[in-house]
Each structure stands twice: as structure tokens, then as C-alpha cells.
CSV table of C-alpha atoms and ligand atoms in Angstrom, one decimal:
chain,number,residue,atom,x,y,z
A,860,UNK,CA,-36.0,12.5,-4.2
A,861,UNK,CA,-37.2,10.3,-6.8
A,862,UNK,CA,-35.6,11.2,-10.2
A,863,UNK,CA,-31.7,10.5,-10.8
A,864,UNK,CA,-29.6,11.2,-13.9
A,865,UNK,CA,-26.8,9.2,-14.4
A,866,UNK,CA,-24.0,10.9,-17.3
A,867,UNK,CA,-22.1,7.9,-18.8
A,868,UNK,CA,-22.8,4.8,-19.1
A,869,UNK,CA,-19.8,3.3,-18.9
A,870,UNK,CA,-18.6,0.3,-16.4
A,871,UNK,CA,-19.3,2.7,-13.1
A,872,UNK,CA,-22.1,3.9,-14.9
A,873,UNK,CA,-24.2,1.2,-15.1
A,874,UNK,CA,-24.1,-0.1,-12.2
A,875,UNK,CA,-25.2,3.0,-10.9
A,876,UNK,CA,-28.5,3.1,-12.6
A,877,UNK,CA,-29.0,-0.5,-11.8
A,878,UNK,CA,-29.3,0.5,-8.4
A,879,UNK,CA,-31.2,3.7,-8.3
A,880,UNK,CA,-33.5,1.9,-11.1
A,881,UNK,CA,-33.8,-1.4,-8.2
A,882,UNK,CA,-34.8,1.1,-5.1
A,883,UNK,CA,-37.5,2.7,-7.0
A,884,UNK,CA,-36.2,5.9,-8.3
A,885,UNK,CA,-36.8,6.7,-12.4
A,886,UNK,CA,-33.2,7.0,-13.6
A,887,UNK,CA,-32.6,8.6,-16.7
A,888,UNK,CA,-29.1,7.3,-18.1
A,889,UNK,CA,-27.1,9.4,-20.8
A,890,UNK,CA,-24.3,8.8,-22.5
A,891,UNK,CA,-22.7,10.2,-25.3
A,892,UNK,CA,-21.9,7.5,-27.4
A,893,UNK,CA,-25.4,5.6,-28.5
A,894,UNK,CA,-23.1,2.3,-28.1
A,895,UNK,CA,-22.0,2.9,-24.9
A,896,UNK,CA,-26.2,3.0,-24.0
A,897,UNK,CA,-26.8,-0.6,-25.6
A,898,UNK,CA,-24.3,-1.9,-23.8
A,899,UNK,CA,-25.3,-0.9,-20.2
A,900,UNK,CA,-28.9,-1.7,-20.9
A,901,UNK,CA,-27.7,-5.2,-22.4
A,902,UNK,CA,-25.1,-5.5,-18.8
A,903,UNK,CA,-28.0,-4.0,-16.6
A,904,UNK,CA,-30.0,-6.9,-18.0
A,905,UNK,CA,-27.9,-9.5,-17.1
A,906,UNK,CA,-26.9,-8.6,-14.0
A,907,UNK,CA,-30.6,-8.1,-13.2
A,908,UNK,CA,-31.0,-11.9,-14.4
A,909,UNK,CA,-27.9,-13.5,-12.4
A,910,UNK,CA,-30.1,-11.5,-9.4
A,911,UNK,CA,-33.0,-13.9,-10.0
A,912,UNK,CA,-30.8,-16.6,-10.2
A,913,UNK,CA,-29.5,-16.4,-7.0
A,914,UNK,CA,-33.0,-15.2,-5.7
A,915,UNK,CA,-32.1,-12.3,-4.3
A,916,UNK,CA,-35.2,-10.0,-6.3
A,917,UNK,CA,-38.2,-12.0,-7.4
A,918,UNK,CA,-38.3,-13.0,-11.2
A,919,UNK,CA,-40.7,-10.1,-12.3
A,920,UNK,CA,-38.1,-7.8,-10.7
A,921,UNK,CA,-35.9,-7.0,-14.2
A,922,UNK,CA,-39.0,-6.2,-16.7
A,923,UNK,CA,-39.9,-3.1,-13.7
A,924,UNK,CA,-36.9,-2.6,-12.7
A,925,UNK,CA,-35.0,-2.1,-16.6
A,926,UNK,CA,-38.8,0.0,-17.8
A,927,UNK,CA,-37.5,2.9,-15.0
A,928,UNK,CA,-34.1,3.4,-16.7
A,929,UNK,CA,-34.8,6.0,-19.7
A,930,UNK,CA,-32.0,5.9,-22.1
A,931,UNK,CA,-30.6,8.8,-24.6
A,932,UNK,CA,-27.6,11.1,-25.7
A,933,UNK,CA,-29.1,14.1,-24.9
A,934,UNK,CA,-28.3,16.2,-21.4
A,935,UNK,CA,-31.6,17.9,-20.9
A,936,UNK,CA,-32.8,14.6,-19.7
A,937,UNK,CA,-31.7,15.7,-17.0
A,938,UNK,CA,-34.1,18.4,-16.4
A,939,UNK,CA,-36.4,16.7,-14.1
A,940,UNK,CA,-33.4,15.3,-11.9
A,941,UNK,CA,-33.7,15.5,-7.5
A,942,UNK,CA,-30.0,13.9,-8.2
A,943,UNK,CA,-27.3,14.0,-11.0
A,944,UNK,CA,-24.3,11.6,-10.7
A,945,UNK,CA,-21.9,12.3,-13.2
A,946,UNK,CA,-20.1,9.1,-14.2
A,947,UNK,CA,-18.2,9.9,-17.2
A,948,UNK,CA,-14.8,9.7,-18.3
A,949,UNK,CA,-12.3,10.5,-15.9
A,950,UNK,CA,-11.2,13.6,-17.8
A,951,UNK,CA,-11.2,17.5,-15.7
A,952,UNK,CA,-12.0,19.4,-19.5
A,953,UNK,CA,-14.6,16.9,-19.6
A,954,UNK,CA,-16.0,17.0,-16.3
A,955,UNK,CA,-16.2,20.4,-16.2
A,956,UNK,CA,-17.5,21.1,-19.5
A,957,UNK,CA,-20.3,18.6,-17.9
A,958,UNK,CA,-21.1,19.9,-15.1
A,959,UNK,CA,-21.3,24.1,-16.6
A,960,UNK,CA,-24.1,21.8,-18.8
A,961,UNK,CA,-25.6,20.2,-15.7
A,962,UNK,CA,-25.9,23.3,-13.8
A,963,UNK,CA,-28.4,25.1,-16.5
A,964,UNK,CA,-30.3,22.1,-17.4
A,965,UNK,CA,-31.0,20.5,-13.9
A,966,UNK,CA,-33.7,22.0,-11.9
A,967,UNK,CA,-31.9,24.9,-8.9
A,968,UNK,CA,-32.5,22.3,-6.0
A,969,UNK,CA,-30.8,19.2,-7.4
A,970,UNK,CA,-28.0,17.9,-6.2
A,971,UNK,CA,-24.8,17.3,-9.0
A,972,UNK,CA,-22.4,15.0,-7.6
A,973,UNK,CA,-19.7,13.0,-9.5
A,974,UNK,CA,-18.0,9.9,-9.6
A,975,UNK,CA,-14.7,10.9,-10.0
A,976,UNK,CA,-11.5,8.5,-8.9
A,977,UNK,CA,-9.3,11.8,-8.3
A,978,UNK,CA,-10.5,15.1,-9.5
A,979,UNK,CA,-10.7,17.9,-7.4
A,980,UNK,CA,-14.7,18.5,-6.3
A,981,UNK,CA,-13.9,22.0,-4.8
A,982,UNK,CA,-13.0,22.8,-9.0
A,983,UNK,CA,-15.7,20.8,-10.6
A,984,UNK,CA,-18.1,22.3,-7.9
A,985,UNK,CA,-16.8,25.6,-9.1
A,986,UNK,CA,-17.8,25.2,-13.0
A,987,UNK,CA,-21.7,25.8,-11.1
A,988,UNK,CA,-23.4,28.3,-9.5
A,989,UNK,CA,-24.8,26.0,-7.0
A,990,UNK,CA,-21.2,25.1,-5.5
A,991,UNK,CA,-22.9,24.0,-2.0
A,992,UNK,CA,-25.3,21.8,-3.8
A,993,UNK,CA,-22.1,19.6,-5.6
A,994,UNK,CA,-20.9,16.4,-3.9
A,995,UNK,CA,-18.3,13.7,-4.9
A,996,UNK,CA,-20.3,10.1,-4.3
A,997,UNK,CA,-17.1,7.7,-4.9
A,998,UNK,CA,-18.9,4.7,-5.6
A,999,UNK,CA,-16.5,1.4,-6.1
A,1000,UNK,CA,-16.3,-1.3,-8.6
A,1001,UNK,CA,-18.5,-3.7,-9.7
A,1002,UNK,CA,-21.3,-1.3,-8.0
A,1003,UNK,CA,-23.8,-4.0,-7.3
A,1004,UNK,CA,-21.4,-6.1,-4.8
A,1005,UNK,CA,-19.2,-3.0,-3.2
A,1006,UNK,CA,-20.7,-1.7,-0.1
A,1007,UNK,CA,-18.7,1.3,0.2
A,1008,UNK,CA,-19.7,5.1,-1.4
A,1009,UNK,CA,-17.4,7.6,-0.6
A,1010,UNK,CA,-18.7,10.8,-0.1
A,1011,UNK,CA,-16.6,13.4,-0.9
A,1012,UNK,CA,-17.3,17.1,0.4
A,1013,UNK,CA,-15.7,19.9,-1.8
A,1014,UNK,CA,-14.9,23.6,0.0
A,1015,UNK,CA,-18.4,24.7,-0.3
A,1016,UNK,CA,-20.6,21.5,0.1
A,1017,UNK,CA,-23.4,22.5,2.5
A,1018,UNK,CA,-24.5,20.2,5.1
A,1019,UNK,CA,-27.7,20.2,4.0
A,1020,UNK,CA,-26.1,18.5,0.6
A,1021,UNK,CA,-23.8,16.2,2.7
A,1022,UNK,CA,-26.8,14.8,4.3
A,1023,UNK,CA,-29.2,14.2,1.8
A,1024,UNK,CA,-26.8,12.6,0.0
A,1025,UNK,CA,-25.6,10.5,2.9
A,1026,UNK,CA,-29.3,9.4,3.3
A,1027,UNK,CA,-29.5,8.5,-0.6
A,1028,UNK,CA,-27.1,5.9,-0.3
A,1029,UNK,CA,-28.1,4.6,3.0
A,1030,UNK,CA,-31.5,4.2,1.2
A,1031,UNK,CA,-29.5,2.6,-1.6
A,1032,UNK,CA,-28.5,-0.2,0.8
A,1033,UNK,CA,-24.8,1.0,1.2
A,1034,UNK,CA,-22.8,2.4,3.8
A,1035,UNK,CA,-21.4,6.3,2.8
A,1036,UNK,CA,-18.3,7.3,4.3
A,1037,UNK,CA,-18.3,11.1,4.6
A,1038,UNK,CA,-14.7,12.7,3.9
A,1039,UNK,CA,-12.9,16.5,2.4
A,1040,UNK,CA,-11.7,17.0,-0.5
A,1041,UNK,CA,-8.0,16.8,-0.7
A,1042,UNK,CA,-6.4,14.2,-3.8
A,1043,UNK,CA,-7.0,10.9,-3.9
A,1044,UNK,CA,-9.5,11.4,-1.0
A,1045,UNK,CA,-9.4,8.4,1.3
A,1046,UNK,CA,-9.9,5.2,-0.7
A,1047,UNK,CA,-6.7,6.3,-3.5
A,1048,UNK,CA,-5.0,7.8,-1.1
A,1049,UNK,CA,-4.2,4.9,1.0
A,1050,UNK,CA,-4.1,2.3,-1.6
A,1051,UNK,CA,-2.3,3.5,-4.4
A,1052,UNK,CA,1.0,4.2,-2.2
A,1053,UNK,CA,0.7,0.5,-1.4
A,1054,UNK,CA,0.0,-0.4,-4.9
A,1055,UNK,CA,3.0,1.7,-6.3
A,1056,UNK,CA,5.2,0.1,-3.1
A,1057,UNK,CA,4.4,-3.4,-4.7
A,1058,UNK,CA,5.3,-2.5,-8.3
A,1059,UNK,CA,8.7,-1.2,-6.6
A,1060,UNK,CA,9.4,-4.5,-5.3
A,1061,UNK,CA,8.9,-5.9,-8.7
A,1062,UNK,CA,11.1,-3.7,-10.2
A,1063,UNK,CA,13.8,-3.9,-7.8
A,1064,UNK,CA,13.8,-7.8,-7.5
A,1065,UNK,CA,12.6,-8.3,-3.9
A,1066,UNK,CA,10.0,-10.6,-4.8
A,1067,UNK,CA,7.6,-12.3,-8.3
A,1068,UNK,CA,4.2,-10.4,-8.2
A,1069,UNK,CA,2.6,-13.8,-7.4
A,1070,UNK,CA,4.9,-13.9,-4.0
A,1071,UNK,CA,4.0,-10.3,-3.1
A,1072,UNK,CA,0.2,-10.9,-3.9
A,1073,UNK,CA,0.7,-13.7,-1.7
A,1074,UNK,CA,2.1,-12.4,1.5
A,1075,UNK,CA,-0.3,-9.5,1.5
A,1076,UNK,CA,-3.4,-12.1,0.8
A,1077,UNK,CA,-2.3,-14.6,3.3
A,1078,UNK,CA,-0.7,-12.6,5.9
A,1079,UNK,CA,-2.7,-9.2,6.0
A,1080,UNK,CA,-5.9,-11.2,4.5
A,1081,UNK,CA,-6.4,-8.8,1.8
A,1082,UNK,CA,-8.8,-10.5,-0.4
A,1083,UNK,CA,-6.9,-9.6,-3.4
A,1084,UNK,CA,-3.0,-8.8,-3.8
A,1085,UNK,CA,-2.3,-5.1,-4.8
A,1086,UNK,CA,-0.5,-6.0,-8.0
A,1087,UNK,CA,-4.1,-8.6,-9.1
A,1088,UNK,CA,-5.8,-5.5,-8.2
A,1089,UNK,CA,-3.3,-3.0,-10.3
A,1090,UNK,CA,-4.6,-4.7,-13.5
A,1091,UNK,CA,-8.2,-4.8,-12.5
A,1092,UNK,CA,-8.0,-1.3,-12.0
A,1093,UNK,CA,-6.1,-0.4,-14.9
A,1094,UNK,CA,-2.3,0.3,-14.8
A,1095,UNK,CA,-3.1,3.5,-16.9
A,1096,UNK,CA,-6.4,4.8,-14.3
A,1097,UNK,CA,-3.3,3.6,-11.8
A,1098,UNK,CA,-0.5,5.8,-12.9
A,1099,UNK,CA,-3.0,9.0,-13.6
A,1100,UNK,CA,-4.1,8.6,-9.9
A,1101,UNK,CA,-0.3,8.7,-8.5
A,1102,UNK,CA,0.4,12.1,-10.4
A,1103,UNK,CA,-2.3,13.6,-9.2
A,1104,UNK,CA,-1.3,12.4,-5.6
A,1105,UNK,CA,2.4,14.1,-6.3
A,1106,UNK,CA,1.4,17.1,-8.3
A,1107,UNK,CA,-2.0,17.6,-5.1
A,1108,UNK,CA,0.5,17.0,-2.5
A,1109,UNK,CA,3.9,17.5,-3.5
A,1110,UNK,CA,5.4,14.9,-1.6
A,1111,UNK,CA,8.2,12.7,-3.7
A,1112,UNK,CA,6.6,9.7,-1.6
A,1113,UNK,CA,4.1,9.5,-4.0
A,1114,UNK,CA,6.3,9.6,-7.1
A,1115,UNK,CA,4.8,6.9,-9.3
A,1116,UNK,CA,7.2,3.8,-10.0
A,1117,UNK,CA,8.8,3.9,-13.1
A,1118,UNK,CA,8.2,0.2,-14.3
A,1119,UNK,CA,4.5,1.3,-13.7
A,1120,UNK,CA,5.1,4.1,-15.9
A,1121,UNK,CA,7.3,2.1,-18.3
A,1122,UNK,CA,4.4,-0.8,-18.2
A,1123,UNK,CA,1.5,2.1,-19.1
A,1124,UNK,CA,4.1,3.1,-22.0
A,1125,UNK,CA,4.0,-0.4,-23.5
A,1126,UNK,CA,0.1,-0.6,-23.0
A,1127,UNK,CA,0.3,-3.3,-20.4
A,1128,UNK,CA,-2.4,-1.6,-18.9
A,1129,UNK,CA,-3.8,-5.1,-16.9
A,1130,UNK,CA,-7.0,-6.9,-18.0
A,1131,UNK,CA,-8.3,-4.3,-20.7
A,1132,UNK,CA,-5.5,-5.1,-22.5
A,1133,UNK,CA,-4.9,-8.7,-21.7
A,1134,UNK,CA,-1.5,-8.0,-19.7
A,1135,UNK,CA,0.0,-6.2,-16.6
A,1136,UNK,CA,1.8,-7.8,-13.8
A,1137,UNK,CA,-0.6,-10.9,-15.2
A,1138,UNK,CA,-1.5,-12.7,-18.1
A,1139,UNK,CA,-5.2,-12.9,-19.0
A,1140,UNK,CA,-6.8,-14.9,-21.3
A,1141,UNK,CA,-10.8,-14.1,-22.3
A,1142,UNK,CA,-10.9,-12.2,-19.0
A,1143,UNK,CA,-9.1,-15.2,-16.6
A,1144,UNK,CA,-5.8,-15.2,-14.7
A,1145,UNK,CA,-3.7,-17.6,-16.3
B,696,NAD,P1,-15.8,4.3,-18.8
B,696,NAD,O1,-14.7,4.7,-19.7
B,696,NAD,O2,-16.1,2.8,-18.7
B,696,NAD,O3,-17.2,5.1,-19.1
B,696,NAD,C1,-17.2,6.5,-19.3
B,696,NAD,C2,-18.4,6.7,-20.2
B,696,NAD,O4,-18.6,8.2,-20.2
B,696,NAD,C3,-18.2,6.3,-21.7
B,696,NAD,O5,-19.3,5.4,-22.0
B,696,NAD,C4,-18.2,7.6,-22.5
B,696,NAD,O6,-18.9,7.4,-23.7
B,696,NAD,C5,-19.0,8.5,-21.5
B,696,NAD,N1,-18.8,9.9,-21.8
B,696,NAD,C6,-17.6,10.6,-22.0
B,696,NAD,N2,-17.8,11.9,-22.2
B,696,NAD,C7,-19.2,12.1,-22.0
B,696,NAD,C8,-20.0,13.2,-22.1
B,696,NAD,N3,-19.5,14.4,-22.3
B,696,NAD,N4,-21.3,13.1,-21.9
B,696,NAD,C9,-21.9,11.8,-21.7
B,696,NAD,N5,-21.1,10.7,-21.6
B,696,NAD,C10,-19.8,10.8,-21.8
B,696,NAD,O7,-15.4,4.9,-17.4
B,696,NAD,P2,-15.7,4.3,-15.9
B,696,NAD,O8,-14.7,3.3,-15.5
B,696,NAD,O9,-17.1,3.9,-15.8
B,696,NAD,O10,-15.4,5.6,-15.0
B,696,NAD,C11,-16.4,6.7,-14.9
B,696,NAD,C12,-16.0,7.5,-13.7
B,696,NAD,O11,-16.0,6.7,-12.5
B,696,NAD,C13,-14.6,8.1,-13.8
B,696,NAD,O12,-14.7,9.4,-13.2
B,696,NAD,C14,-13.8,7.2,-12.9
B,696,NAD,O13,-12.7,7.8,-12.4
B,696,NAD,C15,-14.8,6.8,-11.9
B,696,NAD,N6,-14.5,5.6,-11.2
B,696,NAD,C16,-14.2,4.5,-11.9
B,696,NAD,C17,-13.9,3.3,-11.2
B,696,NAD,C18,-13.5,2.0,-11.9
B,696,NAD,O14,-13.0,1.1,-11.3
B,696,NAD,N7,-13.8,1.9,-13.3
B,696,NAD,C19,-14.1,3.2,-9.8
B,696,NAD,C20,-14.6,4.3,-9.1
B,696,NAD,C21,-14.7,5.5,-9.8
């Protein structure tokens, strides 16, 4: 497999194409907002330069690397794809609308697999006729540092799909995680609970944010406390991924906290917006 679409361009997006685009493979990156493409090329670019910086690729690396990412708005360049990963808004009508797209234009043996945070791949997989050839590839943010993808089978995922795809991101210098479809998968399964158990103790007193972050930092050496990492996420991307939990598994234990809900309401949404459980000035924890 040499060609890969990526559909979205956003701040998964990017990343994405940055490292197909660095192991060698042409990637053609769409988006459907023209702005959306400047400003990936314009990150890809940098990031490609800090890389020289630190000397991890050589300096003629970015020129090669950025002249195999094909830009444009339009889906059917997708029509030479071995691989599609959809990385666009975290939205089912849009998603599916995509993939029905994906599964004319791309050529019968590609593979469409999607980014998604949450979304069901068994439904997304059936919007194709090619329901053993669609994947979930979880990858995590910032792309370029996070070694994990998870990949994500839906009900008819062959293994001939799950393989190939494992390979890919081996190839890609990460380390694939295979797991089924049910919500959240793994990775938002397990963390958001914890997440949500934090923003309880907020609301009911036991502790500051700060002295929660702490303890879970210090003593269970998480490299970030859940609440820092609520507002790099996204309070909002936080809340949508606990409802989906509930409504998936309808278990109250995953009923989202209501100061998370009340926090979304007031568009405290974390770092985007320059408040959550933190205050954040040009990007920095105060
Ligand atoms: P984003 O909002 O930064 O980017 C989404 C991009 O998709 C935008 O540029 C938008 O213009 C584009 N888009 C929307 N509809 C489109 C369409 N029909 N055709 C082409 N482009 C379209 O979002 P993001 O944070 O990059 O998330 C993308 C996906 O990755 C989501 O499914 C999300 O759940 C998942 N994800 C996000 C993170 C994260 O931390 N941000 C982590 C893992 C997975």
C-alpha cells in the first residue's frame, strides 16, 4: 500500500498525513473547508522543521516529505487510495454521509477506516458495501509524539483488514492495539469514568482540581492529572463521549457529572476556550 487519503484536516488530521507523508506513502489530504487545508500544510510545516531541529529527519527531509501531501476539497482524490482514514468531525450524519461517498469513489480493495473518538464502526461500516474492508484506527493526540493507534474492529471487519492495517501502523513506527467495537472502545472507556470521577470530586468539595491532579500525578505517576487532561481534550468532546458511554451501555455508572455538563453549558470547554477546571492564557496554564 502506497497511497493514503486522509478526510479532514483538522488537529488529528494533520498529523496523520505528516506521518504517512514521512514513511513514504503519497497522501492526498482533503478537507472541506479550503482554510482548514492552509492551516495543516502551514502546522505540517512546522512540525516537520522543529524535527530538523532536534535532528531526528535530515534537513532536506520537509521539502520531500510536504511535495507527497496533495491538498484539495474535492473527495475523488481519493480514487487512487490503498487506504482512506477518515478524520473529520466527530459527527455520525457526517461520518456516514462520508463514508457512502468513500465507498463509490475509492478503488473496491481499499481499506476505509476512521478516526473516530466514539462512534459506532459496526454503523459507519454499514453506510459501505465493503463492510469487512472498514476499520476504526484510533490514533491519539498530538499524532507525531503518541505511540499508541487503536484499532478498532467493527462486526464485519475481516482479518485480512485487521492485519493489514495492524502492519500499516507498525510500518508507521507505532504500536496498534487490536480491540471490538463496543462504545468508547478501550482508551474512552477506561478514562473518561476516571475523568468524570475527578470532576465529581470537584463538585462535591472533596478536593481543588490542582490537589486531585496532584495525587493522581504523584502517587499513580500519571503524567498528567485527569482534570489538566479534561481541558486538553475538550470538556465538550468530554461530555459527548460520557453519553455515548450511558446511552451504548446503559449503565447509570457512566452518567456524566453534572458540573461537567453545567461547565460545557457555560462554554468552559478547557483550552479552546481559554477556561475549564484551568485558566489559560495564549495556550499556558496559569
Ligand atoms: P477538528 O474539528 O480539528 O477537524 C475536523 C476537520 O474535518 C475540520 O477541518 C473540518 O473542516 C473537516 N470536515 C468536516 N466535515 C467534513 C467533510 N464532510 N469532508 C471533509 N472534511 C470535513 O477535529 P479533530 O479533533 O481533528 O477530530 C477529528 C476526528 O478525530 C474526530 O472523529 C475525533 O473524534 C477524532 N479524534 C480526535 C482526537 C483529539 O484529541 N482531537 C483524538 C482522537 C480522535
Amino acid at each position: 500500500m502506497t497511497h493514503a487519503a486522509v478526510v479532514g484536516a483538522g488537529t488529528m488530521g494533520n498529523g496523520i498525513a505528516h506521518l504517512f507523508a514521512q514513511h513514504g506513502w503519497e497522501v492526498a489530504l482533503v478537507d472541506s473547508a479550503p482554510g482548514a487545508l492552509d492551516k495543516a500544510t502551514t502546522t505540517i510545516r512546522g512540525n516537520l522543521e522543529r524535527q530538523v531541529k532536534k535532528g531526528s529527519i535530515p534537513a532536506d527531509a520537509p521539502g520531500q516529505v510536504l511535495a507527497r501531501v496533495k491538498t484539495g476539497t474535492s473527495l475523488d482524490q481519493a480514487g487512487d487510495a490503498d487506504l482512506v482514514v477518515e478524520a473529520a468531525s466527530e459527527n455520525p450524519a457526517v461520518k456516514f454521509t462520508l463514508f457512502e461517498q468513500l465507498d463509490r469513489i475509492a478503488p473496491a480493495s481499499a481499506i476505509l477506516a476512521t478516526n473516530t473518538s466514539s462512534i459506532s464502526i459496526t454503523e459507519i461500516a454499514a453506510r459501505t458495501r465493503r463492510p469487512e474492508q472498514v476499520i476504526g484506527m484510533h490514533f491519539m493526540n498530538p499524532v507525531p509524539v503518541m505511540q499508541l493507534v487503536e484499532v478498532i474492529r467493527g462486526h464485519a471487519t475481516s482479518d485480512a483488514t485487521t492485519s493489514s492495517v495492524m502492519e500499516t501502523v507498525r510500518a508507521l513506527g507505532k504500536v496498534p492495539v487490536e480491540v471490538h467495537d463496543y462504545p468508547g472502545f478501550v482508551s474512552n472507556r477506561v478514562l473518561m469514568p476516571m475523568i468524570n470521577e475527578a470532576i465529581f470530586c470537584v463538585m462535591e468539595g472533596v478536593a481543588t482540581p490542582e490537589a486531585i491532579d496532584t495525587v493522581m500525578k504523584l502517587g499513580m505517576a500519571h503524567p498528567m492529572g485527569p482534570l489538566a487532561l479534561a481541558d486538553f481534550i475538550g470538556l465538550d468532546v468530554c461530555l459527548a463521549i460520557l453519553d455515548v458511554l450511558h446511552r451504548g451501555l446503559g449503565d447509570d455508572k457512566y452518567r456524566a457529572c453534572p458540573l461537567l455538563r453545567r461547565m460545557v453549558a457555560a462554554n468552559q470547554l478547557g483550552r479552546k476556550t481559554g477556561r475549564g477546571f484551568y485558566s489559560y492564557d495564549s495556550g499556558k496554564r496559569e
